[in-house]
Tab-separated table of C-alpha atoms in Angstrom:
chain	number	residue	atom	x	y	z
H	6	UNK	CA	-29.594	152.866	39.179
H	7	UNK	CA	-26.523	154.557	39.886
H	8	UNK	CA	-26.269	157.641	43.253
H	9	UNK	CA	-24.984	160.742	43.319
H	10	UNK	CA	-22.008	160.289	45.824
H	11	UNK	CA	-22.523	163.678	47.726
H	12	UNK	CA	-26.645	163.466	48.308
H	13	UNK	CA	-27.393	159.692	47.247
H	14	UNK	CA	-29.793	161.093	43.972
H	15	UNK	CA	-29.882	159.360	41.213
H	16	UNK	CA	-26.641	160.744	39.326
H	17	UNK	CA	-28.315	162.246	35.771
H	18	UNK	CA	-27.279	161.212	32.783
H	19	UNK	CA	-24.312	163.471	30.812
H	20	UNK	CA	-26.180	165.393	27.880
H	21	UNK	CA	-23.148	167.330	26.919
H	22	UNK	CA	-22.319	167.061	23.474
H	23	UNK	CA	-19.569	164.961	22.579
H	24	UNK	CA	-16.011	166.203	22.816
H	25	UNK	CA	-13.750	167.426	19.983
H	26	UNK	CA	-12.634	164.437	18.428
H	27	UNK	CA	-15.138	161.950	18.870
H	28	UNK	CA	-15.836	160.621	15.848
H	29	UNK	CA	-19.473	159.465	16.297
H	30	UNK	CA	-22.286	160.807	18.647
H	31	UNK	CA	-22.574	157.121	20.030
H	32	UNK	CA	-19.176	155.807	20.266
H	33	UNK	CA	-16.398	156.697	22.750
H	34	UNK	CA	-14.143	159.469	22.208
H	35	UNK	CA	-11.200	158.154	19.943
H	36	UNK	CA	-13.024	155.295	17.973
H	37	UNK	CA	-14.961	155.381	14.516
H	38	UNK	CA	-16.925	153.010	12.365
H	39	UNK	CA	-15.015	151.026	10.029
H	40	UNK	CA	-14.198	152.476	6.422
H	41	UNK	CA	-15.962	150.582	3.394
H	42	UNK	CA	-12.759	148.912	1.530
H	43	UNK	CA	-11.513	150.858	-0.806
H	44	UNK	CA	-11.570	150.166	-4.417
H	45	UNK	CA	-14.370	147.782	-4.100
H	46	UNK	CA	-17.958	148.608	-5.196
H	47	UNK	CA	-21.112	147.590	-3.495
H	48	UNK	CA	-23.454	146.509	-5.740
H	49	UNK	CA	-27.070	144.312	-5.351
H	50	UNK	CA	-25.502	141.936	-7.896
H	51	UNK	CA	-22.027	140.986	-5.203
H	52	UNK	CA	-19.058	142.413	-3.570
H	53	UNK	CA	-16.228	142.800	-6.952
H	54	UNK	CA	-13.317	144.895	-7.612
H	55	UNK	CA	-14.214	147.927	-10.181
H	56	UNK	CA	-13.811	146.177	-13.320
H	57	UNK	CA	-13.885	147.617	-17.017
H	58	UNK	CA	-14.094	145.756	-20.643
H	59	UNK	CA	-14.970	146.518	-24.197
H	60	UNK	CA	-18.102	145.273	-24.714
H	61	UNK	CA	-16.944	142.676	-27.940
H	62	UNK	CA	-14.457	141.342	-25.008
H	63	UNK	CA	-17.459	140.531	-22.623
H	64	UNK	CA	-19.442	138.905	-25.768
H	65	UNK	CA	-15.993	137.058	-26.906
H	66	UNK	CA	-16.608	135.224	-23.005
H	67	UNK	CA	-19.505	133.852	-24.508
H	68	UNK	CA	-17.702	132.240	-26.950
H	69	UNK	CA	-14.397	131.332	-24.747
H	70	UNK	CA	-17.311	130.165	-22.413
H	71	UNK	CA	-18.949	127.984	-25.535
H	72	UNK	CA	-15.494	126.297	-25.900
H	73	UNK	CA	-14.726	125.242	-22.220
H	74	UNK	CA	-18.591	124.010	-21.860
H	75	UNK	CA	-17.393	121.557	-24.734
H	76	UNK	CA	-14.302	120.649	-23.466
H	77	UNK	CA	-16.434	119.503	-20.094
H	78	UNK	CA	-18.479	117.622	-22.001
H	79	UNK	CA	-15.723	115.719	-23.899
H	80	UNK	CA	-14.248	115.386	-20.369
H	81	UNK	CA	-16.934	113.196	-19.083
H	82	UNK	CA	-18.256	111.503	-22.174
H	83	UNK	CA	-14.296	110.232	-21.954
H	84	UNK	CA	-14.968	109.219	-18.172
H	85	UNK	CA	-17.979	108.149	-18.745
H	86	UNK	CA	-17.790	105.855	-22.044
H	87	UNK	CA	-19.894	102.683	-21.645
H	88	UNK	CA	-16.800	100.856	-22.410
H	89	UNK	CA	-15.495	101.394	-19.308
H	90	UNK	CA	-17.945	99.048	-17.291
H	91	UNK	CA	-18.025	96.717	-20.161
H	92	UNK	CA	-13.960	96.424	-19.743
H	93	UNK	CA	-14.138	96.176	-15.352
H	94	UNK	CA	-16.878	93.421	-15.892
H	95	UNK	CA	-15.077	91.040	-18.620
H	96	UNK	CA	-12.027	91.627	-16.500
H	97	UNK	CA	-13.786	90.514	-13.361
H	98	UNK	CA	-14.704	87.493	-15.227
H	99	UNK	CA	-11.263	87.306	-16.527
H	100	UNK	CA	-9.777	86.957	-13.075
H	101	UNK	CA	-12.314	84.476	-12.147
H	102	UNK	CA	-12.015	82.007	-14.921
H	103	UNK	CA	-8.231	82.169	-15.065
H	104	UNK	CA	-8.075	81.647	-10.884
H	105	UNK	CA	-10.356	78.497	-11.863
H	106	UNK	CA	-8.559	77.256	-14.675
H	107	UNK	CA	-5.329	77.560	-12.299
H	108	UNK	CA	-7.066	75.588	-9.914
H	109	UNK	CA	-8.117	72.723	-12.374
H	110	UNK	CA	-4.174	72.894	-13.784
H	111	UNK	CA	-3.278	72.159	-10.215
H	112	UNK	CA	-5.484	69.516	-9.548
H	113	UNK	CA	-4.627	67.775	-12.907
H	114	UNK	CA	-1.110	67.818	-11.672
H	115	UNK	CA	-1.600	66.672	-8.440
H	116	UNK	CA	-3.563	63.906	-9.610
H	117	UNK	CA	-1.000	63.079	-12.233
H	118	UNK	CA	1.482	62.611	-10.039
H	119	UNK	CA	-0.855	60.362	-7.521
H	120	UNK	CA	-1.711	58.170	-10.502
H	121	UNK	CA	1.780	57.675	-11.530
H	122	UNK	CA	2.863	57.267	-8.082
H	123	UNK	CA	-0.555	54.579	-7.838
H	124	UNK	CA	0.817	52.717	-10.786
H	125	UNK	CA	4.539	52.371	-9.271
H	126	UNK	CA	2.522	50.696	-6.537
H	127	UNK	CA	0.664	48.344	-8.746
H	128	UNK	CA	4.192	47.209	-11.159
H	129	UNK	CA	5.909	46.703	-7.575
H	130	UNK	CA	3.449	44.671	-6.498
H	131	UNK	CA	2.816	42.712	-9.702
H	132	UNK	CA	6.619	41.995	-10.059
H	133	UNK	CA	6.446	40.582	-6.584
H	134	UNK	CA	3.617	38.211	-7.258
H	135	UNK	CA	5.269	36.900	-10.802
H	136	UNK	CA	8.830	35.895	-8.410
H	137	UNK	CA	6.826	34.509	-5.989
H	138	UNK	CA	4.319	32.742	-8.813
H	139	UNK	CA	7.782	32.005	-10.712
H	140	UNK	CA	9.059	30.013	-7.057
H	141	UNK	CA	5.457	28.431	-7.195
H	142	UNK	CA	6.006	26.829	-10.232
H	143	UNK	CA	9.428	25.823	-10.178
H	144	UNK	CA	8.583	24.489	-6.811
H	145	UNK	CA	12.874	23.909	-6.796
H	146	UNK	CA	14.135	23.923	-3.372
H	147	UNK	CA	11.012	24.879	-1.665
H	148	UNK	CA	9.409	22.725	1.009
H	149	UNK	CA	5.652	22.144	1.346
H	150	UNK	CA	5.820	25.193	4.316
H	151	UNK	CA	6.992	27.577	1.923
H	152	UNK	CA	4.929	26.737	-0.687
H	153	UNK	CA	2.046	27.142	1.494
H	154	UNK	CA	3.239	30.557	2.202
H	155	UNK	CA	3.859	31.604	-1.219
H	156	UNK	CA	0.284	30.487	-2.335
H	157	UNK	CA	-0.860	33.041	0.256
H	158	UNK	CA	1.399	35.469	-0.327
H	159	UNK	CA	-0.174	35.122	-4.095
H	160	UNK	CA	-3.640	35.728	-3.169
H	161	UNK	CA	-2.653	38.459	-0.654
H	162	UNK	CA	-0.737	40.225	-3.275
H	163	UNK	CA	-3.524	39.527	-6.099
H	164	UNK	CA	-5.887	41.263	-3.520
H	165	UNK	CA	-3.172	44.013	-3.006
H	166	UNK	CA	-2.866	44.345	-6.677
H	167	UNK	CA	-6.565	44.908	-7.084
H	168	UNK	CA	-7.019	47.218	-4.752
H	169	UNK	CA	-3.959	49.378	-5.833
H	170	UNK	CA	-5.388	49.329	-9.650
H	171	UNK	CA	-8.755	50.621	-8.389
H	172	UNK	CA	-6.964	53.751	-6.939
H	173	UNK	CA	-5.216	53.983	-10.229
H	174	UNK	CA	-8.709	54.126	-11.979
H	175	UNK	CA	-10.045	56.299	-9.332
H	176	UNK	CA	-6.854	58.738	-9.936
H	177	UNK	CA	-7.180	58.516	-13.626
H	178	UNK	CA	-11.048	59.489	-13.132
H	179	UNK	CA	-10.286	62.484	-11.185
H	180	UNK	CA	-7.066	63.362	-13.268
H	181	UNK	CA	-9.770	63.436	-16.610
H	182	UNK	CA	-12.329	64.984	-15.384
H	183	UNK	CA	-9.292	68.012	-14.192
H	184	UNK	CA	-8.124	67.988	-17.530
H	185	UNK	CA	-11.683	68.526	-19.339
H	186	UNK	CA	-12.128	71.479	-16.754
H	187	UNK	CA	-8.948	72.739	-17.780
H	188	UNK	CA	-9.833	72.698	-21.292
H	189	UNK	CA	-13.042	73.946	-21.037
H	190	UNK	CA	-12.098	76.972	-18.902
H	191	UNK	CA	-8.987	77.412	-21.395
H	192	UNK	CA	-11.483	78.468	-23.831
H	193	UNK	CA	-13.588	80.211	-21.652
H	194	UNK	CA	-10.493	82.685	-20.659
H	195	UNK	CA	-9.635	82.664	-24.325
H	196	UNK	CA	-12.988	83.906	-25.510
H	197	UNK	CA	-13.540	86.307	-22.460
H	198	UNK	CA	-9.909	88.152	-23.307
H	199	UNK	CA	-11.080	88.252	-27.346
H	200	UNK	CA	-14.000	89.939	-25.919
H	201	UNK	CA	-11.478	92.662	-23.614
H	202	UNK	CA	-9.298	93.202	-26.241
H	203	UNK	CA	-12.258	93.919	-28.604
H	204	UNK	CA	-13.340	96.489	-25.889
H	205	UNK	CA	-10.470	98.094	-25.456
H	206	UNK	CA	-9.832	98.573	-28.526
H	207	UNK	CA	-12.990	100.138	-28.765
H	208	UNK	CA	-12.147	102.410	-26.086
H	209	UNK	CA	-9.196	103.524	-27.352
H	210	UNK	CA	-10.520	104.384	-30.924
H	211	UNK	CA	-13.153	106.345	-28.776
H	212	UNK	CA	-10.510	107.747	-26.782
H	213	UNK	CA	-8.394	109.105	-29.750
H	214	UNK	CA	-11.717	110.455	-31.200
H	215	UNK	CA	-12.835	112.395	-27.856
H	216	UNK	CA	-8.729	113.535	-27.803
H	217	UNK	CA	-8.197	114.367	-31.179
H	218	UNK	CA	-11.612	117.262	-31.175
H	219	UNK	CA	-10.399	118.364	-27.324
H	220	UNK	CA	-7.186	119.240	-28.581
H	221	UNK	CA	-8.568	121.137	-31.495
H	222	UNK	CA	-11.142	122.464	-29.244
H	223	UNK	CA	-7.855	123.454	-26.658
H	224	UNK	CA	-5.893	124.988	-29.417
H	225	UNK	CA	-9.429	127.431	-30.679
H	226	UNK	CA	-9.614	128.323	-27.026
H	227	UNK	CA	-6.135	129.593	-26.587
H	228	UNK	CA	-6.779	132.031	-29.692
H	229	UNK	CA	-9.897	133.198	-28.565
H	230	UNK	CA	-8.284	133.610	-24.741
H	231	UNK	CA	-5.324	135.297	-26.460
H	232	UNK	CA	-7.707	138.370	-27.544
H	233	UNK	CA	-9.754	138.804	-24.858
H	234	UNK	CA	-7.714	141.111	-21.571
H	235	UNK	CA	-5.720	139.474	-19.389
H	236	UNK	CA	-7.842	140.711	-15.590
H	237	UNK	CA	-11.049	139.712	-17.674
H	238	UNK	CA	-9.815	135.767	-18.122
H	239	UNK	CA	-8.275	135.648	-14.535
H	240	UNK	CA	-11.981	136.905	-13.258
H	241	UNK	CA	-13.718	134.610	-15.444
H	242	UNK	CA	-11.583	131.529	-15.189
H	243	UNK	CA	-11.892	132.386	-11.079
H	244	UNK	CA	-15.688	131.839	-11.070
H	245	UNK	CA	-15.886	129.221	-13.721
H	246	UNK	CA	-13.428	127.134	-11.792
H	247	UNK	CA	-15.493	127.913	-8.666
H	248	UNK	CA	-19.067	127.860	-10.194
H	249	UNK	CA	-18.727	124.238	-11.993
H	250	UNK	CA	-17.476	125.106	-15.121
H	251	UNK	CA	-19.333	128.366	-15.998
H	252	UNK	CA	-17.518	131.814	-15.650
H	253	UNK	CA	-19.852	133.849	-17.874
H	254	UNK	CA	-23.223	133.716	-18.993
H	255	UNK	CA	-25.711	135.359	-21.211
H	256	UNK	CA	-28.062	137.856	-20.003
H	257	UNK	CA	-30.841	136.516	-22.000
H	258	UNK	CA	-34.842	138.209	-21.482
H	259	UNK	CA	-33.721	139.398	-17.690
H	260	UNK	CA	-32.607	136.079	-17.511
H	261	UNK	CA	-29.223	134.656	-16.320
H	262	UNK	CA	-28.304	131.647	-18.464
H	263	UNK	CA	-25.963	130.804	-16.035
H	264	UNK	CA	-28.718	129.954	-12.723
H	265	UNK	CA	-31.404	130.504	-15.388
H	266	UNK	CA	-33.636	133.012	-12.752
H	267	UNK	CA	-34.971	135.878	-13.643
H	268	UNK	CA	-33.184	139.253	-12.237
H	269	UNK	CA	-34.963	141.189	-9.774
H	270	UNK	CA	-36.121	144.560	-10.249
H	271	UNK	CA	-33.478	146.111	-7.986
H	272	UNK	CA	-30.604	144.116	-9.861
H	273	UNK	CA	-32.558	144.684	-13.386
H	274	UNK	CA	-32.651	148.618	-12.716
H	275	UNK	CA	-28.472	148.014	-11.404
H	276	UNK	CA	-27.685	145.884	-14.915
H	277	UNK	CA	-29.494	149.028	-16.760
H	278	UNK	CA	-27.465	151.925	-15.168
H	279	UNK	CA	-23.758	149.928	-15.737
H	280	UNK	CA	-21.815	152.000	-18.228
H	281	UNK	CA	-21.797	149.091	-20.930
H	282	UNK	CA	-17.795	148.957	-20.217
H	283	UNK	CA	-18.532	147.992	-16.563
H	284	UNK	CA	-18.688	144.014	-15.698
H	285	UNK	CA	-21.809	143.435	-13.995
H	286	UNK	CA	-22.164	139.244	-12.133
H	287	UNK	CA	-25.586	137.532	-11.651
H	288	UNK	CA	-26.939	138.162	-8.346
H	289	UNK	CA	-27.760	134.836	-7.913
H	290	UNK	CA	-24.949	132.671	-8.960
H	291	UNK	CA	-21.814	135.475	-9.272
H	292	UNK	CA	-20.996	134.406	-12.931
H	293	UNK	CA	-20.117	137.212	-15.282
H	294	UNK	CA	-23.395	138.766	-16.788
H	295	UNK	CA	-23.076	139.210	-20.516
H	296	UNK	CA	-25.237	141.722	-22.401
H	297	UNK	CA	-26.658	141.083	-25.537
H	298	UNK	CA	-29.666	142.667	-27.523
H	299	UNK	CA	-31.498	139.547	-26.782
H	300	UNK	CA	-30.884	140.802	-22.833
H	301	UNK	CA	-34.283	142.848	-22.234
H	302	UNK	CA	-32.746	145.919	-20.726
């Protein structure tokens, strides 16, 4: 508690009015509450700028509103088209059969070369053992030592031979069975890419389908967007943008179509005393509130 310098009482609290100037009873001399924005309305329904439209201009939103709902939907049936997975999984398959049938080109190319290089081996060694057979049976110039040698030179080369034409047949075995892989996954790839290109062509005459109504559907919007005022679009293409995809909706038995809830008495009894010029929003979800006959008021 704070003294009194000159006796040490309690000092008493000032209960002098305030002085000229003040602007409130509870706030220092020189300061004041903060003003209310001007030009803005506070309503139960949001926070908006005063806004004003003829009442066929609000009900043309609901068409304008009609048309952009559609043009979402062709939007994603377009993304969404089942042709879409259909094409990513043939072309997964695609990649995997052609990276297979490279493989099998490879090894049937490899191996071709091995088996000719195999059979080089076996014609070397074959001439060989005819000269040296040749020698054998001339037996000219050639002592009993040498022909000794050359009859085991013959048998070592026969077993050489042998040997070398088993790896040719083991070659040619491998080189077969690369070249029945290859054809086989030839005509898988061919018969997977039919299937694509029967997809995407299937696609596309979906696509040109979904394009050709949008851009009717884009062209009826611009007319209807061309008679409705210019603050009214930027206000309702503002929320729509911001709200999903839905700038206006229909006030339809005290019910917003737009967050379909019911108004609340307090925003009911707000809608009802709007001058039917004034541009009332949803409490709930902000989107334009369009009045109807059908509305309930």
């Amino acid at each position: 508690m704070a003294l009194d310098r000159a006796g040490g009482r309690p000092a008493r609290r000032d209960l002098r009015p305030p002085r000229l100037g003040s602007a409130h009873p509870h706030l220092p001399y020189g300061h004041r509450p903060l003003d209310r924005p001007r030009g803005l309305v506070q309503r139960h329904l949001t926070w908006s700028p005063q806004l004003n439209a003829a009442p066929a201009d609000q009900i043309r939103l609901l068409d304008l509103q009609a048309l952009d709902t559609r043009l979402g939907q062709l939007a994603h049936k377009r993304k969404s088209l089942p042709e879409h997975a259909e094409i990513a999984s043939l072309e997964a398959d695609l990649t995997q059969h052609r990276d297979l049938l490279v493989a099998a080109q490879t090894e049937e190319s490899d191996t071709a070369r091995e088996q000719t290089k195999a059979e080089q081996d076996v014609d070397q060694v074959r001439q060989r053992a005819a000269r040296d057979q040749q020698r054998l049976d001339t037996g000219v110039g050639v002592s009993a030592k040498d022909l000794e040698n050359l009859q085991r030179e013959i048998a070592s080369l026969a077993k050489r031979q042998g040997d070398l034409e088993d790896v040719v047949l083991e070659v040619m075995e491998r080189r077969e069975s690369a070249q029945e892989r290859a054809t086989e996954l030839t005509a898988r790839v061919e018969s997977v890419q039919a299937k694509a290109d029967d997809a995407v062509a299937r696609r596309d005459a979906a696509f040109a389908e979904i394009d050709t109504e949008a851009a009717s559907v884009t062209k009826e919007r611009e007319i209807v967007a061309g008679s409705v005022p210019a603050d009214l679009i930027k206000l309702y293409d503002r929320i729509r943008i911001k709200e999903g995809g839905v700038g206006a909706a229909r006030l339809s038995h005290r019910r917003c179509e737009g967050c379909r809830l019911e108004l609340d008495i307090t925003g009911l009894n707000e809608v009802r005393a709007a001058a039917a010029e004034e541009v009332v929003r949803c409490e709930n979800c902000t989107r334009i509130l369009v009045r109807t006959s059908e509305s309930g008021l």
